[in-house]
Amino acid sequence: MTNEYHTPVLLKEAIELLNVKKGERYIDATLGGGGHSEAIIKAGGEVLGIDRDPEALEFSGKRLSQACPLGAFRWTLIEGNFGQIGDLAGKAGFDQVKGILFDLGVSSHQLETGERGFSFNKEADLDMRMSPGLKVTARDLINGLNEGELIELFTKLGGEHRSRSIAAAICRARTTSPIEKCDQLATIILKSVPARGKYDRTHPATRVFQALRIAVNDELNNLKEALPSALGLLKPGGRLVAISFHSLEDRIVKDFIKEKENSGEINNLTGSPITPSREEVEANPRARSAKMRGAEKK
Ligand SMILES: C[S@@+](CC[C@H](N)C(=O)[O-])C[C@H]1O[C@@H](n2cnc3c(N)ncnc32)[C@H](O)[C@@H]1O
């Protein structure tokens, strides 16, 4: 299934791992373009879709109204941060569900909409907020953090090994004028790395942009808060499924499953993570770094 908003990753595999059953309730904690939600609903599940991005809710609301009209199908959408999944689910009457899906990160729509500021090849404001309610933008971080803080940010959240030279180049550039635009920051980074780095398989700005995005949206803390609450919302036999796109997220999911397996609360359903097939990656290159893990509540 492809659509102009976002092509769902590991769609068939996620629905199988969730073990969707007719008449049971599911939470899609990262609604996005609604691809996973639509598949759960069509498999007979009742869905609560959550997203912190109003554009995702607007798009998916229209999509699901057409594909799964209410009356024939049951679903409800709510705006919010999955870090507060317990409250959101309670408000929507969705406590005690049979499955919860997290398909982490950003959607293709967010990445490709220039003015959202996620993409380094766009002449757009350095924004990167998934929700308009967030106060701090990537521009604030790039211009406001000191050199040491930038180094730490790029190293810890981007895994960038050239953090020092990149942070130094940013601090030099911003003495003349603030760094406002995505492509402006990407050019500063490109110029700061040695020639070999310029021809790496990924653009040299990729890891810095990842770090900024994670920090602006507090992605790791939200995930850490969400997982225990999600487990609390599951019925016995209910399943938690998470698709992550970088090692920091995957580590949080993996450690959580291990900890809860050790305490006897869940069964781990995926010893090694499920990854997309070669065919899926060829058709949708954004799927290439996806790793899916699942667990069942005892
Ligand atoms: C990869 S997309 C999901 C795509 C979706 N599964 C589909 O099939 O179209 C991730 C979505 O999660 C949302 N998101 C990320 N972090 C969130 C959070 N903490 N709370 C709520 N939504 C979040 C993003 O706004 C984005 O729309």
Short mmCIF file of C-alpha atoms and ligand atoms in Angstrom, two decimals:
data_model
loop_
_atom_site.label_atom_id
_atom_site.label_comp_id
_atom_site.label_asym_id
_atom_site.label_seq_id
_atom_site.Cartn_x
_atom_site.Cartn_y
_atom_site.Cartn_z
CA MET A 1 0.00 0.00 0.00
CA THR A 2 1.47 3.40 -0.94
CA ASN A 3 0.01 6.83 -0.62
CA GLU A 4 1.17 10.37 -1.07
CA TYR A 5 1.36 11.03 2.69
CA HIS A 6 3.41 8.08 3.92
CA THR A 7 4.03 4.51 2.82
CA PRO A 8 3.56 2.25 5.85
CA VAL A 9 6.63 0.17 6.69
CA LEU A 10 6.41 -3.57 7.52
CA LEU A 11 2.65 -3.33 7.10
CA LYS A 12 1.77 -6.99 6.68
CA GLU A 13 4.33 -8.05 9.29
CA ALA A 14 3.06 -5.52 11.86
CA ILE A 15 -0.55 -6.63 11.46
CA GLU A 16 0.54 -10.26 11.87
CA LEU A 17 2.66 -9.50 14.92
CA LEU A 18 -0.19 -7.54 16.52
CA ASN A 19 -2.34 -10.64 15.88
CA VAL A 20 -5.37 -8.48 15.08
CA LYS A 21 -8.65 -10.11 16.11
CA LYS A 22 -12.15 -9.12 15.03
CA GLY A 23 -14.00 -6.94 17.55
CA GLU A 24 -10.92 -6.27 19.73
CA ARG A 25 -9.51 -2.81 20.48
CA TYR A 26 -6.12 -1.50 19.34
CA ILE A 27 -4.16 1.71 19.77
CA ASP A 28 -2.09 3.10 16.91
CA ALA A 29 0.14 5.46 18.92
CA THR A 30 1.68 6.97 15.76
CA LEU A 31 -1.20 7.42 13.35
CA GLY A 32 0.72 9.35 10.66
CA GLY A 33 -0.97 8.79 7.30
CA GLY A 34 -3.19 6.07 8.79
CA GLY A 35 -1.79 3.15 6.77
CA HIS A 36 -1.35 0.82 9.72
CA SER A 37 -4.63 1.96 11.28
CA GLU A 38 -6.55 1.26 8.08
CA ALA A 39 -5.13 -2.26 7.93
CA ILE A 40 -6.01 -2.95 11.59
CA ILE A 41 -9.55 -1.63 11.09
CA LYS A 42 -10.02 -3.69 7.92
CA ALA A 43 -8.82 -6.77 9.79
CA GLY A 44 -11.75 -6.20 12.17
CA GLY A 45 -10.06 -4.21 14.96
CA GLU A 46 -11.44 -1.09 16.60
CA VAL A 47 -8.75 1.60 16.57
CA LEU A 48 -7.77 4.61 18.64
CA GLY A 49 -5.29 6.58 16.51
CA ILE A 50 -2.99 9.06 18.26
CA ASP A 51 -0.67 11.63 16.70
CA ARG A 52 0.84 14.84 18.00
CA ASP A 53 0.74 16.36 14.52
CA PRO A 54 -2.62 17.92 13.57
CA GLU A 55 -1.79 17.45 9.85
CA ALA A 56 -1.63 13.67 10.40
CA LEU A 57 -5.03 13.70 12.10
CA GLU A 58 -6.59 15.76 9.33
CA PHE A 59 -5.20 13.55 6.58
CA SER A 60 -6.00 10.26 8.30
CA GLY A 61 -9.46 11.42 9.34
CA LYS A 62 -10.33 11.95 5.66
CA ARG A 63 -8.62 8.75 4.56
CA LEU A 64 -10.33 6.55 7.12
CA SER A 65 -13.73 8.20 6.55
CA GLN A 66 -13.47 7.07 2.93
CA ALA A 67 -11.77 3.71 3.39
CA CYS A 68 -13.50 2.61 6.59
CA PRO A 69 -16.72 4.65 7.01
CA LEU A 70 -17.93 4.93 10.58
CA GLY A 71 -21.00 2.81 11.12
CA ALA A 72 -19.51 -0.06 9.15
CA PHE A 73 -16.18 0.30 11.04
CA ARG A 74 -15.14 1.60 14.45
CA TRP A 75 -12.28 4.05 15.00
CA THR A 76 -11.53 7.30 16.74
CA LEU A 77 -8.63 9.75 16.42
CA ILE A 78 -7.10 11.96 19.08
CA GLU A 79 -4.34 14.58 19.07
CA GLY A 80 -1.66 14.12 21.69
CA ASN A 81 1.79 12.98 22.69
CA PHE A 82 2.10 9.23 23.15
CA GLY A 83 4.29 10.02 26.17
CA GLN A 84 0.85 10.51 27.81
CA ILE A 85 -0.71 7.42 26.24
CA GLY A 86 -2.34 6.38 29.52
CA ASP A 87 -4.32 9.63 29.85
CA LEU A 88 -5.14 9.78 26.15
CA ALA A 89 -6.43 6.21 26.08
CA GLY A 90 -8.40 6.75 29.29
CA LYS A 91 -10.06 9.85 27.82
CA ALA A 92 -11.06 7.91 24.71
CA GLY A 93 -12.29 4.92 26.73
CA PHE A 94 -9.51 2.72 25.38
CA ASP A 95 -8.05 1.18 28.51
CA GLN A 96 -7.59 -2.61 28.32
CA VAL A 97 -6.77 -3.10 24.66
CA LYS A 98 -5.57 -6.10 22.67
CA GLY A 99 -2.64 -4.40 20.94
CA ILE A 100 -0.62 -1.19 20.71
CA LEU A 101 1.56 -0.16 17.78
CA PHE A 102 4.37 2.41 17.77
CA ASP A 103 5.76 3.21 14.31
CA LEU A 104 8.34 5.70 15.46
CA GLY A 105 9.95 8.77 13.91
CA VAL A 106 8.63 11.10 11.27
CA SER A 107 6.33 10.50 8.30
CA SER A 108 7.33 11.10 4.69
CA HIS A 109 4.83 13.95 4.66
CA GLN A 110 6.61 15.66 7.55
CA LEU A 111 10.02 15.11 5.92
CA GLU A 112 8.93 16.36 2.55
CA THR A 113 6.88 19.37 3.60
CA GLY A 114 9.53 22.06 3.25
CA GLU A 115 8.21 24.47 5.84
CA ARG A 116 8.27 21.80 8.59
CA GLY A 117 12.07 22.11 8.46
CA PHE A 118 13.04 18.41 8.74
CA SER A 119 14.91 18.12 5.47
CA PHE A 120 18.41 19.41 4.82
CA ASN A 121 17.87 20.05 1.14
CA LYS A 122 15.08 22.55 1.64
CA GLU A 123 15.32 26.30 1.93
CA ALA A 124 13.02 26.21 4.94
CA ASP A 125 13.14 27.54 8.49
CA LEU A 126 14.96 25.18 10.85
CA ASP A 127 11.83 24.13 12.73
CA MET A 128 11.46 20.31 13.10
CA ARG A 129 8.61 20.42 15.61
CA MET A 130 6.19 17.52 15.13
CA SER A 131 3.57 19.47 17.06
CA PRO A 132 2.86 23.22 16.84
CA GLY A 133 2.46 23.13 20.63
CA LEU A 134 6.19 22.59 21.14
CA LYS A 135 8.07 25.73 22.10
CA VAL A 136 11.69 25.06 21.09
CA THR A 137 12.68 24.75 17.42
CA ALA A 138 15.85 23.42 15.82
CA ARG A 139 16.75 27.03 15.05
CA ASP A 140 16.69 27.83 18.79
CA LEU A 141 19.04 24.93 19.52
CA ILE A 142 21.49 25.65 16.70
CA ASN A 143 21.78 29.31 17.64
CA GLY A 144 21.34 29.01 21.41
CA LEU A 145 23.47 26.06 22.56
CA ASN A 146 27.13 26.66 23.29
CA GLU A 147 29.84 24.75 21.44
CA GLY A 148 30.18 22.04 24.12
CA GLU A 149 26.43 21.50 24.20
CA LEU A 150 26.31 21.19 20.41
CA ILE A 151 29.11 18.60 20.50
CA GLU A 152 27.24 16.60 23.12
CA LEU A 153 23.96 16.82 21.21
CA PHE A 154 25.45 15.68 17.90
CA THR A 155 27.44 12.89 19.53
CA LYS A 156 24.77 11.50 21.85
CA LEU A 157 21.67 11.83 19.69
CA GLY A 158 23.21 11.67 16.23
CA GLY A 159 26.12 9.29 16.77
CA GLU A 160 28.14 11.89 14.82
CA HIS A 161 31.89 11.31 15.11
CA ARG A 162 32.76 14.68 13.55
CA SER A 163 30.79 16.61 16.20
CA ARG A 164 33.74 18.78 17.21
CA SER A 165 34.52 20.19 13.77
CA ILE A 166 30.84 20.57 12.92
CA ALA A 167 30.06 22.41 16.18
CA ALA A 168 33.09 24.68 15.65
CA ALA A 169 31.95 25.51 12.10
CA ILE A 170 28.43 26.29 13.36
CA CYS A 171 29.75 28.59 16.10
CA ARG A 172 31.99 30.41 13.57
CA ALA A 173 29.17 30.84 11.08
CA ARG A 174 26.67 32.17 13.60
CA THR A 175 28.96 35.01 14.75
CA THR A 176 28.12 36.74 11.44
CA SER A 177 24.38 36.04 11.40
CA PRO A 178 21.98 33.49 12.91
CA ILE A 179 21.57 30.15 11.15
CA GLU A 180 17.94 30.21 10.06
CA LYS A 181 17.48 27.75 7.20
CA CYS A 182 17.87 24.00 6.71
CA ASP A 183 19.98 24.23 3.57
CA GLN A 184 22.15 26.93 5.20
CA LEU A 185 22.98 24.55 8.08
CA ALA A 186 23.55 21.65 5.67
CA THR A 187 26.04 23.75 3.66
CA ILE A 188 27.97 24.74 6.83
CA ILE A 189 28.21 21.05 7.80
CA LEU A 190 29.21 19.95 4.30
CA LYS A 191 32.00 22.54 4.21
CA SER A 192 33.25 21.52 7.65
CA VAL A 193 33.88 17.86 6.84
CA PRO A 194 36.91 16.51 5.00
CA ALA A 195 36.53 15.66 1.30
CA ARG A 196 36.03 11.94 1.96
CA GLY A 197 33.08 12.68 4.23
CA LYS A 198 31.51 14.70 1.45
CA TYR A 199 31.10 11.54 -0.60
CA ASP A 200 29.80 9.26 2.18
CA ARG A 201 26.68 7.26 1.24
CA THR A 202 24.57 9.50 3.44
CA HIS A 203 24.76 13.31 3.39
CA PRO A 204 27.15 14.57 6.11
CA ALA A 205 24.27 16.55 7.65
CA THR A 206 22.08 13.47 8.20
CA ARG A 207 23.23 12.71 11.74
CA VAL A 208 23.09 16.34 12.92
CA PHE A 209 19.55 16.67 11.56
CA GLN A 210 18.60 13.43 13.33
CA ALA A 211 20.03 14.72 16.62
CA LEU A 212 18.18 18.03 16.33
CA ARG A 213 14.90 16.30 15.50
CA ILE A 214 15.20 13.92 18.46
CA ALA A 215 16.00 16.80 20.82
CA VAL A 216 13.30 19.19 19.57
CA ASN A 217 10.62 16.50 19.96
CA ASP A 218 12.11 14.87 23.07
CA GLU A 219 11.65 11.59 21.23
CA LEU A 220 13.62 9.27 23.50
CA ASN A 221 12.01 10.43 26.74
CA ASN A 222 8.53 10.18 25.24
CA LEU A 223 9.23 6.61 24.20
CA LYS A 224 10.66 5.73 27.64
CA GLU A 225 7.52 7.13 29.28
CA ALA A 226 5.14 5.52 26.81
CA LEU A 227 6.28 1.89 26.97
CA PRO A 228 5.41 1.11 30.63
CA SER A 229 2.06 2.93 30.30
CA ALA A 230 1.33 1.00 27.10
CA LEU A 231 2.02 -2.28 28.89
CA GLY A 232 -0.42 -1.19 31.60
CA LEU A 233 -3.13 -0.64 28.96
CA LEU A 234 -2.82 -4.14 27.51
CA LYS A 235 -5.12 -7.01 28.43
CA PRO A 236 -3.44 -10.31 29.26
CA GLY A 237 -2.50 -11.78 25.88
CA GLY A 238 -2.37 -8.26 24.37
CA ARG A 239 0.58 -7.32 22.21
CA LEU A 240 2.98 -4.41 22.08
CA VAL A 241 4.66 -3.82 18.71
CA ALA A 242 7.27 -1.15 18.00
CA ILE A 243 9.00 -0.24 14.74
CA SER A 244 12.11 1.89 15.20
CA PHE A 245 14.39 3.58 12.70
CA HIS A 246 17.60 4.24 14.62
CA SER A 247 19.62 2.43 17.21
CA LEU A 248 18.77 4.75 20.14
CA GLU A 249 15.06 4.01 19.79
CA ASP A 250 15.61 0.34 19.14
CA ARG A 251 17.79 0.08 22.25
CA ILE A 252 15.02 1.55 24.43
CA VAL A 253 12.46 -0.92 23.03
CA LYS A 254 14.87 -3.86 23.30
CA ASP A 255 15.87 -3.04 26.91
CA PHE A 256 12.24 -2.55 27.93
CA ILE A 257 11.20 -5.91 26.51
CA LYS A 258 14.17 -7.62 28.16
CA GLU A 259 13.44 -6.04 31.55
CA LYS A 260 9.76 -7.01 31.45
CA GLU A 261 10.59 -10.49 30.20
CA ASN A 262 12.97 -10.93 33.13
CA SER A 263 10.33 -9.78 35.59
CA GLY A 264 7.91 -12.31 34.08
CA GLU A 265 5.37 -9.76 32.80
CA ILE A 266 5.66 -10.47 29.09
CA ASN A 267 6.80 -12.98 26.51
CA ASN A 268 9.27 -11.65 23.97
CA LEU A 269 7.92 -12.46 20.50
CA THR A 270 10.95 -11.38 18.47
CA GLY A 271 14.37 -12.63 19.54
CA SER A 272 15.99 -10.67 16.73
CA PRO A 273 14.06 -7.78 15.30
CA ILE A 274 11.97 -8.20 12.15
CA THR A 275 13.37 -6.19 9.25
CA PRO A 276 11.89 -5.36 5.84
CA SER A 277 12.43 -7.61 2.83
CA ARG A 278 14.76 -6.59 0.03
CA GLU A 279 11.69 -6.00 -2.15
CA GLU A 280 10.18 -3.63 0.41
CA VAL A 281 13.42 -1.63 0.71
CA GLU A 282 13.70 -1.41 -3.08
CA ALA A 283 10.14 -0.14 -3.33
CA ASN A 284 10.45 2.16 -0.28
CA PRO A 285 14.07 3.07 0.60
CA ARG A 286 12.88 4.77 3.83
CA ALA A 287 12.13 1.30 5.17
CA ARG A 288 15.80 0.27 5.10
CA SER A 289 16.65 0.99 8.73
CA ALA A 290 13.37 -0.32 10.20
CA LYS A 291 13.49 -2.84 13.05
CA MET A 292 10.31 -4.25 14.54
CA ARG A 293 10.03 -5.88 17.96
CA GLY A 294 7.02 -7.32 19.72
CA ALA A 295 5.98 -8.71 23.08
CA GLU A 296 2.86 -10.30 24.56
CA LYS A 297 1.56 -9.48 28.02
CA LYS A 298 1.16 -12.52 30.25
C1 LIG B 1 6.45 6.98 10.85
S1 LIG B 1 5.05 7.97 11.08
C2 LIG B 1 3.75 6.80 11.25
C3 LIG B 1 3.21 6.33 9.95
C4 LIG B 1 1.96 5.48 10.05
N1 LIG B 1 2.20 4.23 10.71
C5 LIG B 1 1.36 5.25 8.68
O1 LIG B 1 1.11 4.10 8.33
O2 LIG B 1 1.15 6.23 7.95
C6 LIG B 1 5.25 8.52 12.72
C7 LIG B 1 4.13 9.44 13.21
O3 LIG B 1 4.23 9.45 14.62
C8 LIG B 1 4.00 10.75 15.09
N2 LIG B 1 4.68 10.87 16.38
C9 LIG B 1 6.00 10.80 16.62
N3 LIG B 1 6.26 10.95 17.93
C10 LIG B 1 5.05 11.10 18.52
C11 LIG B 1 4.65 11.28 19.88
N4 LIG B 1 5.53 11.39 20.88
N5 LIG B 1 3.33 11.36 20.14
C12 LIG B 1 2.41 11.26 19.14
N6 LIG B 1 2.73 11.12 17.83
C13 LIG B 1 4.04 11.03 17.54
C14 LIG B 1 4.55 11.65 14.02
O4 LIG B 1 3.93 12.91 14.08
C15 LIG B 1 4.23 10.87 12.75
O5 LIG B 1 3.03 11.30 12.18
#
